[in-house]
Tab-separated table of C-alpha atoms in Angstrom:
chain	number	residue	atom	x	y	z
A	716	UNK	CA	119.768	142.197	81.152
A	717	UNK	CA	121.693	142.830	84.468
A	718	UNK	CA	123.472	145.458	86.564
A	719	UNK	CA	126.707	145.420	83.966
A	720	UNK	CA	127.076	144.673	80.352
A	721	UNK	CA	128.223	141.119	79.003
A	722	UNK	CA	132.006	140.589	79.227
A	723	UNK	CA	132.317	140.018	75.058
A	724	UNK	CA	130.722	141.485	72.024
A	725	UNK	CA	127.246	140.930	71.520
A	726	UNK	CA	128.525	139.854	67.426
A	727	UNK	CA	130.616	136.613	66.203
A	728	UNK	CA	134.173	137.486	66.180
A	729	UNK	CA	136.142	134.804	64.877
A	730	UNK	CA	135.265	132.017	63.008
A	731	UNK	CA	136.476	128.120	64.237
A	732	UNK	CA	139.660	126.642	62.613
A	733	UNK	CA	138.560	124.844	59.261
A	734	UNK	CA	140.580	121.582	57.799
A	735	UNK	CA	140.412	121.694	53.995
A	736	UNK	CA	140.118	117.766	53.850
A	737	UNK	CA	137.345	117.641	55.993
A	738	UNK	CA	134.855	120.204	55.949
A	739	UNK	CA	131.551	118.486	57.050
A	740	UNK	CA	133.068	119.104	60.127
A	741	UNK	CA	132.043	122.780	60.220
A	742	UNK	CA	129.133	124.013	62.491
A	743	UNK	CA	127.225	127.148	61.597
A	744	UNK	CA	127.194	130.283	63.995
A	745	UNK	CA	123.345	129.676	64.439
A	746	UNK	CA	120.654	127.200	63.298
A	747	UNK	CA	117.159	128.132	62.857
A	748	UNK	CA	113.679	126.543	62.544
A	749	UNK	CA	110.603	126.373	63.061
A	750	UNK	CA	106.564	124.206	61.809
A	751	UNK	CA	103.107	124.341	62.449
A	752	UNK	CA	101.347	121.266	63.036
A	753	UNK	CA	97.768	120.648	64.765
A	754	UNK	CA	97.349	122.737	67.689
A	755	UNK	CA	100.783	123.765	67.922
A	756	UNK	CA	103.514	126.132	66.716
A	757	UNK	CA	107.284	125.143	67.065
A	758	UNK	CA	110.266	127.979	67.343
A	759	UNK	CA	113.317	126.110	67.525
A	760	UNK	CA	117.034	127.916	67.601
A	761	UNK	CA	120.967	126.717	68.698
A	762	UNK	CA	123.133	129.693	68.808
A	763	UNK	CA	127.081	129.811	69.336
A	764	UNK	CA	127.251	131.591	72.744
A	765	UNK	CA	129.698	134.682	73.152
A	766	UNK	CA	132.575	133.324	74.633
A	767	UNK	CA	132.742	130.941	71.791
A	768	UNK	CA	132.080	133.328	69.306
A	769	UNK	CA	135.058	135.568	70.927
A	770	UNK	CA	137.411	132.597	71.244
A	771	UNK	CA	136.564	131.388	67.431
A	772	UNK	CA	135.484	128.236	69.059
A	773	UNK	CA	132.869	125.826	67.345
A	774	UNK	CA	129.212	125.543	68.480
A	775	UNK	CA	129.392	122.758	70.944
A	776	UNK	CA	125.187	122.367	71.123
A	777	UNK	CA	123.547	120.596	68.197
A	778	UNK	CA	119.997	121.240	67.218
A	779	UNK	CA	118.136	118.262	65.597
A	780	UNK	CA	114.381	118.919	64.230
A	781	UNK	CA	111.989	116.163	61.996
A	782	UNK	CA	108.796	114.892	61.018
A	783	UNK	CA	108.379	111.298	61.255
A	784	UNK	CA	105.011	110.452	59.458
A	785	UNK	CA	102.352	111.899	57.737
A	786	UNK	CA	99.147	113.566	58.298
A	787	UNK	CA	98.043	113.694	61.833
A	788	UNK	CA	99.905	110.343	62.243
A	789	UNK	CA	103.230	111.872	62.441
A	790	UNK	CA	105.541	112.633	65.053
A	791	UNK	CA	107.391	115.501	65.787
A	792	UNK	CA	111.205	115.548	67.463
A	793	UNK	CA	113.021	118.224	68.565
A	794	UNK	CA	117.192	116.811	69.959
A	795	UNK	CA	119.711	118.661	71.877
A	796	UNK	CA	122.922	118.046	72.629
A	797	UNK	CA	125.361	119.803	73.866
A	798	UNK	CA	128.990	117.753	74.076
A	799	UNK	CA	131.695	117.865	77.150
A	800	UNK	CA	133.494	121.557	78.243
A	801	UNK	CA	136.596	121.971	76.649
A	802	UNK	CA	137.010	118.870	74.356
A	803	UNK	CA	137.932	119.129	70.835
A	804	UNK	CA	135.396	117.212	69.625
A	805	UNK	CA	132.586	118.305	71.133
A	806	UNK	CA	130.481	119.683	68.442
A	807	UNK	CA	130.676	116.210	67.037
A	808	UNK	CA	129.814	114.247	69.924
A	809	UNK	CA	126.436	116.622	70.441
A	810	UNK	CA	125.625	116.190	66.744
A	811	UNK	CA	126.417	111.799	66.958
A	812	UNK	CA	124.197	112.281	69.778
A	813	UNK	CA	121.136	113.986	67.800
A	814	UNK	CA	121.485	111.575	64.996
A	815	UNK	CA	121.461	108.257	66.763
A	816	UNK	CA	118.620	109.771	68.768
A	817	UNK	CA	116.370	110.878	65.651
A	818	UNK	CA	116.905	107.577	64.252
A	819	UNK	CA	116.175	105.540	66.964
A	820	UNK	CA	112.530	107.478	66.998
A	821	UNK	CA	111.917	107.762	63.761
A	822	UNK	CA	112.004	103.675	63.217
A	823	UNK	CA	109.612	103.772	66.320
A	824	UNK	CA	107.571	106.547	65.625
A	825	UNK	CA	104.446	104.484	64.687
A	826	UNK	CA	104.507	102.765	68.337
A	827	UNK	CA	104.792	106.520	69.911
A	828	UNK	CA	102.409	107.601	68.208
A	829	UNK	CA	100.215	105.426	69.590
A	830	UNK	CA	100.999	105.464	72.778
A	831	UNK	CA	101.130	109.811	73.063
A	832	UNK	CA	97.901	109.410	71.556
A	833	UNK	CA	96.790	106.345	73.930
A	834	UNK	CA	98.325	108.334	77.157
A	835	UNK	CA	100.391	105.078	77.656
A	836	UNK	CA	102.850	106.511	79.802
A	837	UNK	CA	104.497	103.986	80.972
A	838	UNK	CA	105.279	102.477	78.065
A	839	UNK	CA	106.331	105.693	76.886
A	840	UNK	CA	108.831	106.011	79.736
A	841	UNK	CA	110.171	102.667	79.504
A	842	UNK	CA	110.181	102.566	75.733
A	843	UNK	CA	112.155	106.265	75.766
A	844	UNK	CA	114.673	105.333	78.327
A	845	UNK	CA	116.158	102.612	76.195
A	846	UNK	CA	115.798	104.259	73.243
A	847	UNK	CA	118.223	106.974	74.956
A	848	UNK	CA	120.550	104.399	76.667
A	849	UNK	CA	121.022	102.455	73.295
A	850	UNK	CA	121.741	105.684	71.160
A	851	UNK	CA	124.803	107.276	73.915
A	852	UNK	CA	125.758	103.670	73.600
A	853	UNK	CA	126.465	103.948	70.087
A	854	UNK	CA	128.344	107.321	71.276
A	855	UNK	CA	130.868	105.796	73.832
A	856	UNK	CA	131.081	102.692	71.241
A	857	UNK	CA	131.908	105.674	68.631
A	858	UNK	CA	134.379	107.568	70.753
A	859	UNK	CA	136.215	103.751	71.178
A	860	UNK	CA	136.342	103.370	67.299
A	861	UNK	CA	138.095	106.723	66.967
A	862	UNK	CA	140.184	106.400	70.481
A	863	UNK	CA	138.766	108.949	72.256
A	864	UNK	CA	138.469	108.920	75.946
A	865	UNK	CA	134.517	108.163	76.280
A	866	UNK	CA	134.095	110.664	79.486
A	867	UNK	CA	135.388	113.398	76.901
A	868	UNK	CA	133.379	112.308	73.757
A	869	UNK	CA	129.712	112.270	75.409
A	870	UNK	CA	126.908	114.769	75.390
A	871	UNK	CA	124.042	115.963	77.536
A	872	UNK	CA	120.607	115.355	75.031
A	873	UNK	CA	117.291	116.359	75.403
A	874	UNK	CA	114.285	116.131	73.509
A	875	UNK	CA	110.591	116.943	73.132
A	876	UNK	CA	108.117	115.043	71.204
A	877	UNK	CA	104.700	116.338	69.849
A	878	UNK	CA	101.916	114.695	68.108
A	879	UNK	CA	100.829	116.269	65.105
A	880	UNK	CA	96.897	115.627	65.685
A	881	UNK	CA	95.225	118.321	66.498
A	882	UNK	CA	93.138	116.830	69.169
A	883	UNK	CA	96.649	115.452	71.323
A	884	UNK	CA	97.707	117.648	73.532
A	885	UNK	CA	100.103	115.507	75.294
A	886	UNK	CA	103.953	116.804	75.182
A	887	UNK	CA	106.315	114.533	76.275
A	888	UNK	CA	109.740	115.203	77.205
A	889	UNK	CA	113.031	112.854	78.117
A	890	UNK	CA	116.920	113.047	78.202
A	891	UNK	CA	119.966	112.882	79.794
A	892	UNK	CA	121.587	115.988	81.213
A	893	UNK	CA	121.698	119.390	82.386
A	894	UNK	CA	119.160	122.166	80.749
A	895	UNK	CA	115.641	123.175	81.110
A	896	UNK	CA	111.932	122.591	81.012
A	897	UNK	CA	109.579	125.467	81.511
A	898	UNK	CA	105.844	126.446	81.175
A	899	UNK	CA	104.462	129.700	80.235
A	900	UNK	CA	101.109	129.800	81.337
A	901	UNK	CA	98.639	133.235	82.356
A	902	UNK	CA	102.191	134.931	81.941
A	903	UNK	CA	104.060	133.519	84.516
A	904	UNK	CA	107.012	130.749	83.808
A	905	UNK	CA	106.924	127.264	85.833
A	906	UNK	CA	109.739	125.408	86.085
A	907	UNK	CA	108.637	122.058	85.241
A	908	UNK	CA	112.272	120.023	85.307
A	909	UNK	CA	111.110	116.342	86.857
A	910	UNK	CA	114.201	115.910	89.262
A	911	UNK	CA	115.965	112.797	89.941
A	912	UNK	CA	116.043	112.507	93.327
A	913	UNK	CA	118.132	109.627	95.207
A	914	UNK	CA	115.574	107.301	97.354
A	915	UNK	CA	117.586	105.543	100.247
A	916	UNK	CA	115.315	102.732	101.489
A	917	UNK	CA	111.906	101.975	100.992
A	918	UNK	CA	110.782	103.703	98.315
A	919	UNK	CA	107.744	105.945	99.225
A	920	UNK	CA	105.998	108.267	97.182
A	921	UNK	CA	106.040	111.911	97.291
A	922	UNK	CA	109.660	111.249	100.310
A	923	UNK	CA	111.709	113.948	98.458
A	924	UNK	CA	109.642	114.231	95.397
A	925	UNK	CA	106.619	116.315	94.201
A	926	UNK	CA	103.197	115.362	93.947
A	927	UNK	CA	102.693	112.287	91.247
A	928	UNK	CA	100.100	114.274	89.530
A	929	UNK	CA	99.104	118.605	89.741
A	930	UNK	CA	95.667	119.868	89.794
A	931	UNK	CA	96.216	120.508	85.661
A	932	UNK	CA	96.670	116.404	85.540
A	933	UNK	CA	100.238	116.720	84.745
A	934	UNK	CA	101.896	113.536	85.765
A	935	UNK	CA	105.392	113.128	87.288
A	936	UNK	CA	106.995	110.071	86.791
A	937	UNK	CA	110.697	109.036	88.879
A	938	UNK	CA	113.364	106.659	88.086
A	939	UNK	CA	113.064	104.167	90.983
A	940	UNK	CA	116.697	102.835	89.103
A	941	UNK	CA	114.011	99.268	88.807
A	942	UNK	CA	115.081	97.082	86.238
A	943	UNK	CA	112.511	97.086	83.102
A	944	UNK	CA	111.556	94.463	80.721
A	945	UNK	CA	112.153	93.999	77.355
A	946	UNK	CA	110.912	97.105	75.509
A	947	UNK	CA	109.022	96.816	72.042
A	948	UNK	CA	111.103	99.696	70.548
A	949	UNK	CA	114.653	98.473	70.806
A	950	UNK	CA	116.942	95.649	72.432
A	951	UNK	CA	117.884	96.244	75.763
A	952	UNK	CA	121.419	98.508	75.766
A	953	UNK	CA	124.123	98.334	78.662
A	954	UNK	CA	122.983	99.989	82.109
A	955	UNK	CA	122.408	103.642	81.880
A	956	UNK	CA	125.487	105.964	82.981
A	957	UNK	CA	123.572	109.377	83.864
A	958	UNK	CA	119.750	109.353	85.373
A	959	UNK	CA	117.181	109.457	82.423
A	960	UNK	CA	114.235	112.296	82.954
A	961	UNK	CA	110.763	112.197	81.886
A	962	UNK	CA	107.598	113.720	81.505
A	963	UNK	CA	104.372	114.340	79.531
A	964	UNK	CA	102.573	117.310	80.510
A	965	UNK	CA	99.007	118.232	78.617
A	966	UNK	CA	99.148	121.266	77.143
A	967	UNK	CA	96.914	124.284	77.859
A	968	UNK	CA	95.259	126.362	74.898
A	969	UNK	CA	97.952	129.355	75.394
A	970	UNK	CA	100.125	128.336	76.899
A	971	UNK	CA	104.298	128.182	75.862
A	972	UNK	CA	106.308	125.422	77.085
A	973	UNK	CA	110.188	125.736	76.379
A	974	UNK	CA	112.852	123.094	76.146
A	975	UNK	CA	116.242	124.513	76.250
A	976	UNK	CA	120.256	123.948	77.043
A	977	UNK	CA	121.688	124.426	79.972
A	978	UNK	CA	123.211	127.713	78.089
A	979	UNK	CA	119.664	129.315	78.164
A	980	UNK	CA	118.562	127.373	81.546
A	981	UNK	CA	120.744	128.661	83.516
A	982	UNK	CA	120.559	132.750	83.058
A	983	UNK	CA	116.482	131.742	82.936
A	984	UNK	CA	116.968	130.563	86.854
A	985	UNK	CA	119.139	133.030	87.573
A	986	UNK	CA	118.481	136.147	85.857
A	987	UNK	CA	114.716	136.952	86.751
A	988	UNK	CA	114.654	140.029	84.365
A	989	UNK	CA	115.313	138.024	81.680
A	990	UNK	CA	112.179	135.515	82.446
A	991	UNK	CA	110.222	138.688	82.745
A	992	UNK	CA	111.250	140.054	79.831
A	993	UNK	CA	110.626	136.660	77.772
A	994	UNK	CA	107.193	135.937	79.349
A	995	UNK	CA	105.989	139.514	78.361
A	996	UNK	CA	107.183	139.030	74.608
A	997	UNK	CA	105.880	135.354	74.407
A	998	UNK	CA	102.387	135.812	76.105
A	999	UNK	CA	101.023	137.726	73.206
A	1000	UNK	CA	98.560	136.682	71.382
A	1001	UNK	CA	100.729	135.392	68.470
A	1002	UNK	CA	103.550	133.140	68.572
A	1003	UNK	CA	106.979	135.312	67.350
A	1004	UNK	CA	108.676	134.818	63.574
A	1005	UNK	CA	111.604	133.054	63.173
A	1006	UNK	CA	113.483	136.157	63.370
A	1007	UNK	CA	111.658	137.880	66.102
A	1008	UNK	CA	112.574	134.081	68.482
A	1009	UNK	CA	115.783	134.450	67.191
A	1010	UNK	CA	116.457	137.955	68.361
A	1011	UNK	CA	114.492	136.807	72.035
A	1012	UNK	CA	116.633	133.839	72.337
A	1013	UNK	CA	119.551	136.033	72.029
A	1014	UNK	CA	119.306	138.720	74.602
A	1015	UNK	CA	122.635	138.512	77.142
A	1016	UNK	CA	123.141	138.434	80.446
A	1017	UNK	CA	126.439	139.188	82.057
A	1018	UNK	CA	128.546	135.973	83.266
A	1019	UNK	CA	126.572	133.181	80.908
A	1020	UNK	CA	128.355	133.153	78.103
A	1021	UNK	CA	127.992	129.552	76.714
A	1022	UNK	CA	125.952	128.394	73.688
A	1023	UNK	CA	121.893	128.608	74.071
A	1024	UNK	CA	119.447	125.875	72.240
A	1025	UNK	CA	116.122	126.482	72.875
A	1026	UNK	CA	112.510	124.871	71.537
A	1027	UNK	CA	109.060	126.779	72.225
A	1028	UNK	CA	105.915	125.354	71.530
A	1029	UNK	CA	103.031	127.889	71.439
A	1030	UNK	CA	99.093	126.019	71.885
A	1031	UNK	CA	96.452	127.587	69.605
């Protein structure tokens, strides 16, 4: 997409350096996935972006998807992470950052479950943000266990969750970082990113913020930066370092909503032929194969180069 061709070559070209004694630390070229579960169909793909792939750099966004539960009690996470610019261990700060994550929801899963079902958003928010703060925690308190500077060992993370009863159509969304959050709906893309926005003052709602609630009954929630209470899920970590985002949005029969990396994110803002393109090819009337959202997720636009993660949830 564009007025010029990407700068590099649209294939890998080299592969990262690998250390004989310690090859768990490898990251594939590209990680694929992908369920069906109540009303919904999840696409899920991280892909090495081309200046990587040129530079025989390693994948610095990690992809995390998994089924807590069974039946339509379970839970569904999708994790991103994508680790600091130009560290060397930045594909293993993203992946930390996935793990700690995925655990931290899968020994809570029951309680979110209950409350996604229960529309117990607050709880929800409260109960999310600490689960968040407590697993970068264990990040920074990994990066001082190895001696690495925790400003360079650190990652962005954001993740989706989605009930796997088919009468919930509540999506809920949180993390920490840079990236994405868009609806598809009657073909046209909404960006749906809750901002943080800095409140100087008394705080009063909808000074500098949107609405607390659209038509659709979509709620927006803000960090006020209030102290919270004790939260059921976890014990309370050290104070956040990077403002938490959240939001549950009900979902639509046909409609697409897509969490991504900043990698995919940014060309998405800033490239409209390429949300034109993607809205026409995921509007039809069945979500895309594994291979076909592989091959979507991949088309290039000239000047963003870095790694793209992306998760699409398609409503029956």
């Amino acid at each position: 997409m564009g007025s010029r061709p990407p700068t590099y070559d649209a294939e890998p070209i080299a592969l990262p350096a690998a250390d004989p004694d310690d090859l768990d630390d490898l990251v594939a070229d590209t990680v694929l996935d992908g369920a069906r579960y109540g009303a919904c169909t999840l696409r899920a793909v991280s892909v090495r972006g081309d200046s990587a792939r040129y530079r025989g750099e390693p994948r610095r966004d990690s992809l995390l998807t998994a089924r807590f539960g069974t039946g339509e009690h379970a839970l569904l996470l999708v994790a991103m992470a994508t680790g600091a610019r130009a560290t060397p261990g930045a594909h293993r700060a993203a992946a930390e950052a996935c793990h700690w994550i995925g655990r931290a929801v899968g020994r809570s899963h029951a309680r979110l479950v209950a409350d996604i079902r229960d529309g117990r958003r607050g709880d929800l928010k409260s109960g999310l943000h600490r689960l968040t703060d407590r697993s970068l925690g264990k990040l920074r308190a990994s990066a001082a266990e190895q001696g690495v500077d925790p400003e360079e060992y650190a990652a962005g993370l954001r993740c989706l969750l989605l009930s796997a009863d088919p009468e919930c159509r509540t999506r809920v969304f949180f993390g920490v970082g840079p990236g994405g959050l868009f609806r598809l709906r009657d073909g046209e893309w909404q960006d749906i990113e809750p901002q943080v926005a800095e409140i100087k003052g008394e705080p009063v709602l909808g000074f500098g913020s949107p609405p607390s609630e659209t038509p659709e009954g979509d709620r927006f929630t803000m960090d006020l930066g209030i102290p919270t209470p004790p939260s059921p899920y976890e014990p309370a970590p050290e104070p956040p370092r990077e403002p938490f985002r959240f939001r549950t949005s009900i979902a639509r029969p046909g409609d697409t909503l897509l969490l991504c990396s900043g990698g995919l994110a940014d060309p998405l803002r800033g490239e409209p032929e390429l949300g034109d393109y993607l809205a026409e090819r995921w509007s039809r009337p069945d979500p895309p194969g594994l291979a076909a959202f592989l091959a979507d997720s991949q088309v290039r636009v000239k000047g963003y180069a870095d790694d793209r993660t992306a998760a699409a949830v398609w409503e029956a």
